[in-house]
Coordinates of C-alpha atoms in Angstrom, one line a residue:
M424 CA 32.6 7.4 -20.7
L425 CA 32.6 11.3 -20.5
D426 CA 35.3 13.6 -19.3
G427 CA 35.1 13.9 -15.5
V428 CA 32.0 11.6 -15.5
Y429 CA 32.0 8.2 -13.8
V430 CA 29.2 5.7 -14.2
A431 CA 28.3 2.5 -12.4
Y432 CA 25.2 0.4 -12.7
Q433 CA 23.7 -2.6 -11.0
W434 CA 20.9 -4.9 -12.1
W435 CA 19.0 -6.8 -9.4
S436 CA 16.3 -9.4 -10.1
D437 CA 15.0 -11.8 -7.5
S438 CA 11.9 -13.7 -6.4
G439 CA 10.6 -16.1 -3.8
S440 CA 7.5 -17.8 -2.4
E441 CA 6.2 -19.7 0.7
K442 CA 3.1 -21.5 1.7
G443 CA 1.8 -23.3 4.8
G444 CA -1.1 -24.0 7.2
R445 CA -2.5 -26.5 9.5
T446 CA -5.7 -28.2 10.6
G447 CA -6.4 -28.4 14.3
P448 CA -7.5 -26.4 17.3
L449 CA -6.8 -22.7 17.6
F450 CA -6.5 -23.0 21.4
P451 CA -5.5 -26.6 22.2
V452 CA -5.9 -27.2 25.9
E453 CA -6.1 -30.1 28.3
P454 CA -9.7 -31.3 28.6
V455 CA -11.1 -31.2 32.2
K456 CA -12.5 -34.7 31.9
P457 CA -10.2 -37.6 30.8
V458 CA -10.7 -38.4 27.1
T459 CA -11.7 -42.0 28.0
E460 CA -14.8 -40.7 29.8
I461 CA -16.0 -38.9 26.7
T462 CA -17.2 -42.0 24.9
N463 CA -19.0 -40.2 22.1
Y464 CA -16.3 -37.8 21.3
P465 CA -16.1 -37.5 17.5
V466 CA -12.4 -38.3 17.2
E467 CA -12.6 -38.6 13.4
R468 CA -12.8 -34.9 13.2
V469 CA -9.3 -34.1 14.5
D470 CA -5.8 -35.2 14.0
I471 CA -4.8 -36.8 17.3
V472 CA -1.3 -37.7 16.2
D473 CA -0.1 -34.2 15.3
Y474 CA -1.7 -32.5 18.2
P475 CA -1.0 -33.7 21.8
Y476 CA -4.2 -32.0 23.1
F477 CA -7.7 -32.5 22.1
P478 CA -9.4 -29.2 21.0
L479 CA -11.8 -29.2 23.9
L480 CA -12.7 -26.0 25.8
Y481 CA -14.4 -26.3 29.1
V482 CA -17.1 -24.0 30.4
E483 CA -19.8 -24.0 33.1
D484 CA -23.1 -22.3 33.4
T485 CA -24.5 -20.5 36.5
Y486 CA -26.0 -23.8 37.7
G487 CA -22.6 -25.6 37.8
N488 CA -23.3 -27.7 34.8
P489 CA -20.2 -28.5 32.7
Y490 CA -19.9 -28.3 28.9
W491 CA -17.2 -29.0 26.4
I492 CA -16.7 -27.2 23.2
L493 CA -15.1 -29.0 20.3
E494 CA -13.1 -26.6 18.2
E495 CA -12.3 -27.5 14.6
T496 CA -10.1 -25.1 12.7
K497 CA -8.3 -25.0 9.5
Y498 CA -6.0 -22.3 8.1
S499 CA -3.6 -21.9 5.2
Y500 CA -1.5 -19.1 3.7
S501 CA 0.7 -18.5 0.7
F502 CA 2.7 -15.6 -0.7
S503 CA 5.0 -14.9 -3.6
W504 CA 7.1 -11.9 -4.5
S505 CA 9.4 -10.7 -7.3
F506 CA 11.6 -7.6 -7.6
S507 CA 13.6 -6.1 -10.4
N508 CA 15.6 -2.9 -10.2
L509 CA 18.1 -1.1 -12.4
L510 CA 20.3 1.3 -10.3
V511 CA 22.5 3.7 -12.2
T512 CA 25.1 5.8 -10.3
I513 CA 26.7 8.8 -12.0
L514 CA 29.5 10.8 -10.4
L515 CA 30.4 14.1 -11.9
D516 CA 33.9 14.8 -10.6
P517 CA 35.7 17.2 -13.0
D518 CA 38.9 17.6 -11.0
G519 CA 39.0 13.9 -10.2
S520 CA 39.5 14.5 -6.4
Y521 CA 36.8 12.1 -5.2
M522 CA 37.9 9.3 -7.6
K523 CA 41.4 9.8 -6.5
W524 CA 40.4 9.4 -2.8
L525 CA 38.4 6.2 -3.7
S526 CA 41.5 4.8 -5.3
E527 CA 43.7 5.7 -2.3
I528 CA 41.4 3.8 0.1
R529 CA 41.3 0.9 -2.4
W530 CA 37.5 1.1 -2.7
F531 CA 37.3 -1.1 -5.9
D532 CA 39.8 -3.7 -4.8
T533 CA 37.0 -6.1 -3.8
P534 CA 34.2 -5.6 -6.4
E535 CA 31.8 -8.0 -4.6
L536 CA 31.8 -5.6 -1.6
V537 CA 31.3 -2.4 -3.5
D538 CA 28.3 -0.6 -2.1
M539 CA 27.1 1.9 -4.7
W540 CA 24.8 3.6 -2.2
G541 CA 27.9 4.4 -0.2
F542 CA 28.8 6.9 -2.9
F543 CA 25.6 8.8 -2.2
W544 CA 24.8 8.5 1.5
G545 CA 28.3 8.2 3.0
P546 CA 30.8 10.4 1.1
D547 CA 33.9 11.5 3.0
E548 CA 33.6 15.3 3.2
G549 CA 37.3 15.6 3.2
A550 CA 37.4 14.2 -0.3
L551 CA 34.8 16.7 -1.6
T552 CA 36.1 19.9 -3.3
G553 CA 32.7 21.3 -4.3
D554 CA 32.6 20.3 -8.0
E555 CA 31.1 16.9 -7.4
V556 CA 27.6 15.9 -8.2
F557 CA 26.2 12.4 -7.3
I558 CA 23.2 11.2 -9.2
F559 CA 21.4 8.0 -8.4
S560 CA 18.6 6.9 -10.8
S561 CA 16.5 3.8 -10.1
F562 CA 13.8 2.1 -12.2
S563 CA 12.0 -0.8 -10.6
L564 CA 9.2 -3.3 -10.8
S565 CA 7.9 -5.2 -7.7
E566 CA 5.1 -7.7 -7.3
Y567 CA 3.7 -9.3 -4.2
N568 CA 0.7 -11.7 -3.8
S569 CA -0.5 -13.3 -0.6
S570 CA -3.6 -15.2 0.5
Y571 CA -4.9 -16.4 3.9
Y572 CA -7.8 -18.7 4.6
Y573 CA -9.3 -19.5 8.0
K574 CA -12.4 -21.7 8.9
S575 CA -13.6 -22.7 12.3
N576 CA -16.5 -24.7 13.6
Y577 CA -17.7 -25.1 17.2
T578 CA -19.8 -28.0 18.6
W579 CA -21.0 -28.1 22.3
F580 CA -21.4 -31.2 24.4
D581 CA -22.9 -31.7 27.9
E582 CA -21.6 -34.2 30.5
S583 CA -23.7 -37.0 28.9
N584 CA -21.7 -36.5 25.7
S585 CA -24.8 -35.2 23.9
E586 CA -24.6 -32.3 21.5
V587 CA -26.4 -29.2 22.7
D588 CA -27.4 -25.9 21.2
P589 CA -24.9 -23.3 22.4
N590 CA -27.4 -20.5 22.2
T591 CA -29.3 -22.1 25.1
V592 CA -26.2 -22.2 27.3
I593 CA -24.5 -18.9 26.4
P594 CA -27.1 -16.7 28.2
N595 CA -26.4 -18.6 31.4
L596 CA -22.6 -18.8 31.3
A597 CA -20.9 -18.6 34.7
E598 CA -18.6 -15.7 35.6
G599 CA -15.3 -16.1 33.9
Y600 CA -16.6 -17.9 30.8
S601 CA -18.0 -15.0 28.8
W602 CA -15.1 -15.5 26.3
A603 CA -17.0 -18.5 24.8
A604 CA -20.1 -16.4 23.9
W605 CA -18.9 -16.0 20.3
M606 CA -18.4 -19.7 19.8
N607 CA -22.0 -20.3 18.8
Q608 CA -21.6 -20.7 15.1
S609 CA -19.1 -21.4 12.3
Y610 CA -16.8 -18.8 10.8
E611 CA -15.0 -18.5 7.5
Y612 CA -12.5 -15.8 6.6
D613 CA -10.7 -15.2 3.3
Y614 CA -8.0 -12.6 2.8
D615 CA -6.2 -11.8 -0.5
W616 CA -3.7 -9.1 -1.0
S617 CA -1.9 -8.1 -4.2
F618 CA 0.7 -5.4 -4.8
T619 CA 2.3 -4.3 -8.1
G620 CA 4.7 -1.3 -7.9
Y621 CA 6.7 0.3 -10.6
G622 CA 8.2 3.7 -11.2
F623 CA 11.4 5.7 -11.1
D624 CA 13.2 8.1 -8.9
V625 CA 16.1 10.5 -9.2
N626 CA 18.3 11.2 -6.2
E627 CA 21.0 13.9 -6.2
M628 CA 23.7 14.9 -3.8
F629 CA 26.2 17.8 -3.9
S630 CA 28.4 19.7 -1.4
S631 CA 27.5 23.3 -0.4
D632 CA 29.5 25.8 1.6
T633 CA 28.6 24.3 4.9
E634 CA 27.1 20.8 4.4
T635 CA 26.2 18.0 2.1
Q636 CA 22.8 18.3 0.4
W637 CA 20.5 15.4 -0.6
M638 CA 17.6 15.8 -3.0
N639 CA 15.1 13.1 -3.9
H640 CA 12.6 13.3 -6.8
Y641 CA 9.9 10.6 -7.3
F642 CA 7.3 9.7 -9.9
S643 CA 4.2 9.0 -7.8
G644 CA 1.5 8.0 -10.2
M645 CA -1.1 9.1 -12.7
T646 CA -4.5 10.8 -12.2
S647 CA -7.1 11.7 -14.9
F648 CA -8.9 15.1 -14.5
N649 CA -11.7 17.1 -16.0
D650 CA -10.3 20.5 -17.0
T651 CA -13.6 22.3 -16.3
N652 CA -12.1 25.8 -16.3
G653 CA -9.8 25.3 -19.2
N654 CA -6.6 26.4 -17.5
G655 CA -4.7 23.3 -18.6
I656 CA -4.0 22.0 -15.1
M657 CA -5.6 19.6 -12.6
D658 CA -7.1 21.8 -9.9
I659 CA -7.1 20.3 -6.4
V660 CA -8.8 22.5 -3.7
Y661 CA -8.9 21.9 0.1
E662 CA -11.3 23.6 2.5
R663 CA -10.0 24.7 5.9
I664 CA -12.3 23.5 8.7
G665 CA -12.1 24.4 12.3
Y666 CA -12.7 21.8 15.0
D667 CA -14.1 22.7 18.4
Y668 CA -12.6 20.1 20.7
D669 CA -13.9 21.4 24.0
D670 CA -17.3 22.7 22.7
D671 CA -16.6 26.3 23.8
G672 CA -17.8 27.7 20.5
A673 CA -14.2 28.4 19.2
A674 CA -12.1 26.3 17.0
D675 CA -9.2 24.7 18.8
W676 CA -7.4 23.5 15.7
Y677 CA -8.0 23.1 12.0
Y678 CA -7.9 20.4 9.4
Y679 CA -8.2 20.4 5.7
E680 CA -10.8 18.5 3.7
K681 CA -10.8 18.2 -0.1
D682 CA -13.5 20.3 -1.8
E683 CA -15.0 17.9 -4.2
S684 CA -17.0 20.5 -6.1
A685 CA -13.9 22.6 -6.9
S686 CA -11.4 19.8 -7.4
E687 CA -11.0 18.3 -10.9
D688 CA -9.5 14.9 -10.3
V689 CA -11.7 12.0 -11.6
Y690 CA -9.8 8.7 -11.7
D691 CA -6.6 7.4 -10.1
F692 CA -4.7 4.6 -11.9
Y693 CA -3.9 1.5 -10.0
A694 CA -2.0 -1.4 -11.5
E695 CA -2.8 -5.1 -10.7
D696 CA -0.2 -6.8 -12.9
A697 CA 2.7 -5.9 -15.2
E698 CA 5.7 -7.4 -16.9
L699 CA 9.2 -6.3 -17.3
G700 CA 10.1 -5.2 -20.8
D701 CA 13.4 -4.2 -22.4
V702 CA 16.2 -3.0 -20.1
V703 CA 19.2 -1.3 -21.7
F704 CA 22.3 -0.6 -19.6
P705 CA 24.2 2.7 -19.8
V706 CA 26.0 3.4 -23.1
L707 CA 27.5 6.6 -24.7
N708 CA 25.1 7.6 -27.5
S709 CA 25.9 9.5 -30.7
N710 CA 25.1 12.8 -29.1
G711 CA 27.7 12.4 -26.4
E712 CA 25.2 11.6 -23.7
I713 CA 25.1 8.7 -21.3
E714 CA 21.9 6.8 -22.2
W715 CA 20.0 3.9 -20.6
S716 CA 16.4 2.8 -20.6
A717 CA 13.8 0.5 -19.0
E718 CA 10.2 -0.3 -19.6
I719 CA 7.2 -2.0 -18.1
I720 CA 4.8 -3.8 -20.5
N721 CA 1.3 -5.4 -20.5
I722 CA 0.1 -3.4 -17.5
E723 CA -3.3 -4.4 -16.2
G724 CA -5.2 -2.4 -13.7
N725 CA -8.1 -0.1 -13.0
L726 CA -9.0 3.6 -13.2
A727 CA -10.7 4.2 -9.8
T728 CA -12.7 7.2 -9.0
S729 CA -11.1 9.6 -6.5
Y730 CA -13.1 10.3 -3.4
P731 CA -12.7 12.7 -0.4
Q732 CA -9.4 12.0 1.5
P733 CA -9.3 14.3 4.5
I734 CA -5.9 14.8 5.9
W735 CA -6.3 15.2 9.7
F736 CA -4.5 18.0 11.4
C737 CA -2.2 16.1 13.8
G738 CA -4.5 13.1 13.3
L739 CA -6.5 14.0 16.4
I740 CA -9.9 15.0 15.0
G741 CA -12.9 13.8 17.0
A742 CA -15.2 11.0 15.8
E743 CA -18.1 13.4 15.1
A744 CA -15.9 15.4 12.7
R745 CA -14.8 12.3 10.7
P746 CA -16.6 11.4 7.5
E747 CA -18.6 8.2 7.0
E748 CA -16.8 5.2 5.6
P749 CA -15.8 6.0 2.0
V750 CA -18.0 4.6 -0.7
E751 CA -16.7 1.9 -3.0
P752 CA -15.0 3.6 -5.9
E753 CA -16.1 3.2 -9.5
M754 CA -13.6 0.9 -11.3
V755 CA -12.8 1.1 -15.0
P756 CA -10.7 -1.9 -16.1
V757 CA -7.9 -0.9 -18.4
E758 CA -4.8 -2.3 -20.1
V759 CA -1.7 -0.1 -20.8
D760 CA 0.7 -1.5 -23.4
R761 CA 3.8 0.0 -21.9
L762 CA 5.5 2.6 -19.7
E763 CA 9.0 3.4 -20.9
M764 CA 11.7 5.6 -19.5
V765 CA 14.7 6.6 -21.6
Y766 CA 17.4 8.4 -19.6
R767 CA 19.9 10.7 -21.0
F768 CA 22.7 12.4 -19.0
K769 CA 24.9 15.2 -20.1
V770 CA 27.1 17.9 -18.6
T771 CA 26.7 21.6 -19.5
E772 CA 28.9 24.6 -18.6
D773 CA 27.1 25.0 -15.3
A774 CA 25.0 21.9 -14.5
A775 CA 24.7 18.2 -14.5
V776 CA 21.5 17.4 -16.5
L777 CA 19.4 14.2 -16.5
K778 CA 16.6 14.2 -19.1
I779 CA 14.0 11.4 -19.1
D780 CA 11.9 10.6 -22.2
Q781 CA 8.8 9.3 -20.6
H782 CA 6.3 7.4 -22.7
I783 CA 2.9 6.5 -21.2
G784 CA 1.1 4.0 -23.4
E785 CA -2.6 4.0 -24.5
F786 CA -5.3 3.0 -22.0
N787 CA -7.5 0.3 -23.6
D788 CA -10.5 -1.7 -22.5
P789 CA -9.4 -5.3 -21.9
V790 CA -12.4 -6.7 -23.8
T791 CA -12.8 -4.4 -26.8
S792 CA -9.2 -3.2 -27.0
A793 CA -10.6 0.3 -27.6
V794 CA -10.1 3.4 -25.4
P795 CA -12.9 3.3 -22.8
S796 CA -15.6 5.8 -23.2
E797 CA -15.3 6.9 -19.5
V798 CA -12.0 8.8 -20.3
N799 CA -13.3 10.8 -23.3
G800 CA -12.7 14.4 -22.7
L801 CA -10.4 13.9 -19.7
G802 CA -6.8 15.0 -19.2
L803 CA -4.0 13.1 -17.5
A804 CA -1.7 14.3 -14.8
A805 CA 1.7 12.6 -14.1
K806 CA 2.5 13.3 -10.5
Y807 CA 5.8 13.8 -8.8
W808 CA 7.2 14.8 -5.4
S809 CA 10.6 16.1 -4.2
S810 CA 12.1 16.1 -0.8
F811 CA 15.2 17.7 0.7
S812 CA 17.5 17.0 3.6
S813 CA 18.5 20.6 4.3
Y814 CA 16.2 23.2 5.8
S815 CA 18.2 25.9 4.0
I816 CA 16.8 24.9 0.6
K817 CA 13.5 26.3 -0.4
G818 CA 11.4 26.0 -3.6
E819 CA 10.7 29.0 -5.9
L820 CA 8.8 29.6 -9.0
A821 CA 10.3 31.5 -12.0
D822 CA 9.1 34.8 -10.7
G823 CA 10.8 34.3 -7.4
T824 CA 7.7 33.4 -5.4
D825 CA 8.3 30.9 -2.7
V826 CA 6.6 27.5 -3.1
A827 CA 5.2 26.4 0.2
T828 CA 5.3 22.8 1.3
T829 CA 1.5 23.0 1.7
M830 CA -1.2 25.0 -0.1
V831 CA -4.9 25.5 -0.1
E832 CA -5.3 24.8 -3.8
S833 CA -3.2 24.0 -6.9
G834 CA -0.9 26.7 -8.0
E835 CA 0.3 27.2 -11.6
T836 CA 4.0 27.6 -12.4
T837 CA 5.0 30.3 -14.9
D838 CA 7.5 28.3 -17.0
G839 CA 7.0 24.7 -15.9
T840 CA 10.2 24.7 -13.8
L841 CA 10.4 24.3 -10.1
R842 CA 13.7 25.8 -8.8
F843 CA 15.2 25.0 -5.4
V844 CA 17.3 27.9 -4.1
E845 CA 20.0 28.2 -1.4
N846 CA 21.3 31.6 -0.5
L847 CA 19.8 33.1 -3.7
D848 CA 21.7 30.5 -5.8
V849 CA 19.8 27.8 -7.8
R850 CA 21.0 24.4 -6.6
T851 CA 18.6 22.1 -8.5
A852 CA 15.8 22.5 -10.9
V853 CA 13.0 20.2 -12.1
D854 CA 11.6 21.1 -15.5
F855 CA 8.3 19.2 -15.7
G856 CA 6.7 21.4 -18.3
G857 CA 7.5 22.1 -22.0
T858 CA 5.6 20.1 -24.6
Y859 CA 4.4 16.6 -25.2
V860 CA 3.4 14.4 -28.1
W861 CA -0.2 13.2 -28.1
G862 CA -0.6 9.7 -29.5
R863 CA -4.1 10.4 -30.9
D864 CA -2.9 12.8 -33.6
G865 CA 0.9 12.8 -33.2
M866 CA 0.8 16.6 -32.7
I867 CA 2.7 18.6 -30.1
Y868 CA 0.9 20.3 -27.2
E869 CA 1.9 22.4 -24.2
V870 CA 2.2 20.8 -20.8
G871 CA 0.3 22.4 -18.0
T872 CA 2.3 22.4 -14.7
A873 CA 0.9 22.8 -11.2
I874 CA 2.0 22.6 -7.6
I875 CA -0.4 20.2 -5.7
P876 CA -1.6 21.1 -2.2
T877 CA -0.8 18.5 0.4
Y878 CA -1.0 19.1 4.2
Y879 CA 1.6 17.8 6.7
Y880 CA 1.6 17.4 10.4
I881 CA 3.1 20.0 12.7
L882 CA 4.6 18.9 16.0
P883 CA 3.8 19.7 18.6
I884 CA 0.1 20.4 18.3
L885 CA -0.6 24.0 17.6
P886 CA -3.0 26.0 19.7
M887 CA -5.9 28.0 18.2
E888 CA -4.1 31.3 17.9
Y889 CA -1.8 30.0 15.1
G890 CA -4.8 29.2 12.9
V891 CA -2.6 29.0 9.8
P892 CA -1.6 26.3 7.3
S893 CA 1.5 24.4 8.2
A894 CA 3.3 25.9 5.3
D895 CA 3.6 29.2 7.1
L896 CA 5.5 27.5 9.9
A897 CA 7.7 25.3 7.7
Y898 CA 10.9 27.2 8.3
S899 CA 10.3 28.1 12.0
P900 CA 13.0 26.8 14.2
S901 CA 10.5 25.9 16.8
Y902 CA 8.5 23.5 14.7
W903 CA 9.1 20.7 12.3
S904 CA 7.8 20.2 8.8
S905 CA 8.9 17.9 6.0
Q906 CA 10.4 19.8 3.1
T907 CA 8.3 18.0 0.5
Y908 CA 6.9 19.5 -2.7
Y909 CA 4.2 17.9 -4.7
Y910 CA 3.7 18.8 -8.3
C911 CA 2.4 17.4 -11.6
S912 CA 2.7 17.6 -15.4
C913 CA -0.8 18.0 -16.9
Y914 CA -1.7 16.8 -20.3
A915 CA -5.1 18.4 -21.0
N916 CA -5.5 16.5 -24.3
W917 CA -5.4 12.9 -23.4
D918 CA -8.7 10.9 -23.9
G919 CA -6.8 7.7 -23.0
F920 CA -4.3 8.0 -25.8
S921 CA -0.5 7.8 -25.4
I922 CA 1.7 10.6 -24.0
T923 CA 5.4 11.2 -24.6
H924 CA 7.1 13.9 -22.5
D925 CA 10.6 14.6 -21.2
P926 CA 11.0 16.0 -17.7
I927 CA 14.5 17.3 -16.9
F928 CA 16.4 17.2 -13.6
S929 CA 19.3 19.6 -13.3
V930 CA 21.9 20.1 -10.5
F931 CA 24.1 23.1 -10.2
P932 CA 27.2 22.3 -8.1
L933 CA 29.2 24.8 -6.1
T934 CA 31.9 24.8 -8.8
A935 CA 30.5 24.9 -12.3
P936 CA 31.7 22.0 -14.5
G937 CA 32.7 24.3 -17.3
S938 CA 35.2 26.1 -15.0
M939 CA 37.3 23.1 -14.5
T940 CA 40.4 22.6 -16.7
R941 CA 41.7 19.2 -15.5
L942 CA 39.3 16.5 -16.6
I943 CA 39.6 12.8 -16.0
D944 CA 38.1 10.0 -18.0
G945 CA 36.7 7.0 -16.1
L946 CA 34.1 4.3 -16.1
V947 CA 33.2 1.8 -13.4
N948 CA 30.9 -1.0 -14.3
S949 CA 29.5 -3.1 -11.5
A950 CA 27.2 -6.2 -11.6
V951 CA 27.3 -6.9 -7.9
L952 CA 24.1 -7.9 -6.1
L953 CA 23.4 -5.4 -3.3
S954 CA 22.5 -6.8 0.0
V955 CA 20.8 -3.5 1.1
V956 CA 18.7 -1.6 -1.4
G957 CA 18.6 1.7 0.4
V958 CA 15.7 4.0 -0.3
A959 CA 12.6 2.2 -1.5
S960 CA 11.6 3.3 -5.0
I961 CA 8.2 1.6 -5.6
L962 CA 6.2 4.5 -6.6
V963 CA 3.1 3.6 -8.5
V964 CA 1.3 1.0 -6.4
C965 CA -1.9 -1.0 -6.3
V966 CA -3.3 -2.6 -3.2
R967 CA -6.1 -5.0 -3.9
V968 CA -7.8 -6.3 -0.8
N969 CA -10.6 -8.8 -0.7
K970 CA -11.9 -9.6 2.8
E971 CA -14.9 -11.7 3.7
R972 CA -16.1 -12.8 7.1
R973 CA -19.4 -14.6 7.2
S974 CA -21.4 -17.0 9.3
I975 CA -22.2 -20.4 7.9

């Protein structure tokens, strides 16, 4: 398709469902008395054929009087799921060494067994010469719906087969029968759970001097914000709070709690339903770029108010330090016409570059089809995160300042680019700034870019004398911390209207593509269904839970 560039893609779409349930006892046991002696037993209430035991539970009171509990239960469940994923693999191999090795081991002799993830996660290091770049890009839509229903009723009988009030018996239950105390009423329980996930990720791999490096970049959702200070970014601030575990007057460790008064986030977007739109497989466009696209349409969901989300230091904060149960968030129903990603890959003199034209549609009220008034004056932040397999790679801003994995508050970037450096050489860069087109007036505006603070656990538990954010220990050989960086593109002018922006992901291999003289053409197309997906890429999620437990 391009000199020294090899492309493979796979389309996966599947679905399934299941349902079931039963009516009968939850704990079927042999009755103590023979069934024939219980002449008034209400047999019409249970299915004797399907269940070999009558749902009778035996108890006694402190006076030795026997009682039988008739347990009637019913439960049912159902679930359905669907999944669609476009996986595109790009191999930049200017000298053709890796493709030559694949040919020698007859990798493509059995297309139905080709594992495209094997390119990425299991390359043979002996076949790598340093000019290779592996890029995996995935766009996916996933839906899951499930429901569960349970109902139980308990009727108590004495030895004369007469129905009795359980509340007169329970206070006098004999030792060993306290388990029956809750069987004094009827219960009904409903559980519904829905999940809609969609998004994209970009995964990169290249060979360095000493090891193979993996980098993963993910789109992780959208949040609206109120730019109160006019700096063009979404400010998120955490307050550092000490916790005195042994009540000696000194903090034993610290945790970080979001400062609501200083943070600017207002609504998080959660999807409830969406449909797959147009999917275009990779082609060579008129500009000499490899191009493909995918979109999600008719997205239904809610803008939900953000509320404090403390991140516990090591997850061991005492109960008195924990907040009360979070309040129910304010929900603003919205419909988004589409979310589209158009991918364009090209090779420059020194890098492999993947540019994504990202279109976020207009947010409308489902009833009036107008932009909801709740978002007037708000900006929108598209959030991302990147992770790395090597501890030798660190993030830097344009001025050379290190980007810590954790921060106390949002930090601005100087040019909208986050660079990841190894031994003073830039290995990969994410340009999430630049400009965007605002759908309200069609004009071009500057993108605000920010690093978002997020705290991670440090193992083992740190004693009081450290007293520092985990970022300061991220590269210590004695402690472990995930090399994860959270950042966002901020569109200060939004008001619910569409946004079009193009983040750019670049990889700089050990050997610059432009320095190679022998180039090989190649194209590998694959339509094989993968049995193992690899890294999950469901990145914008909604969890809708409806629970109810009540007495009848």
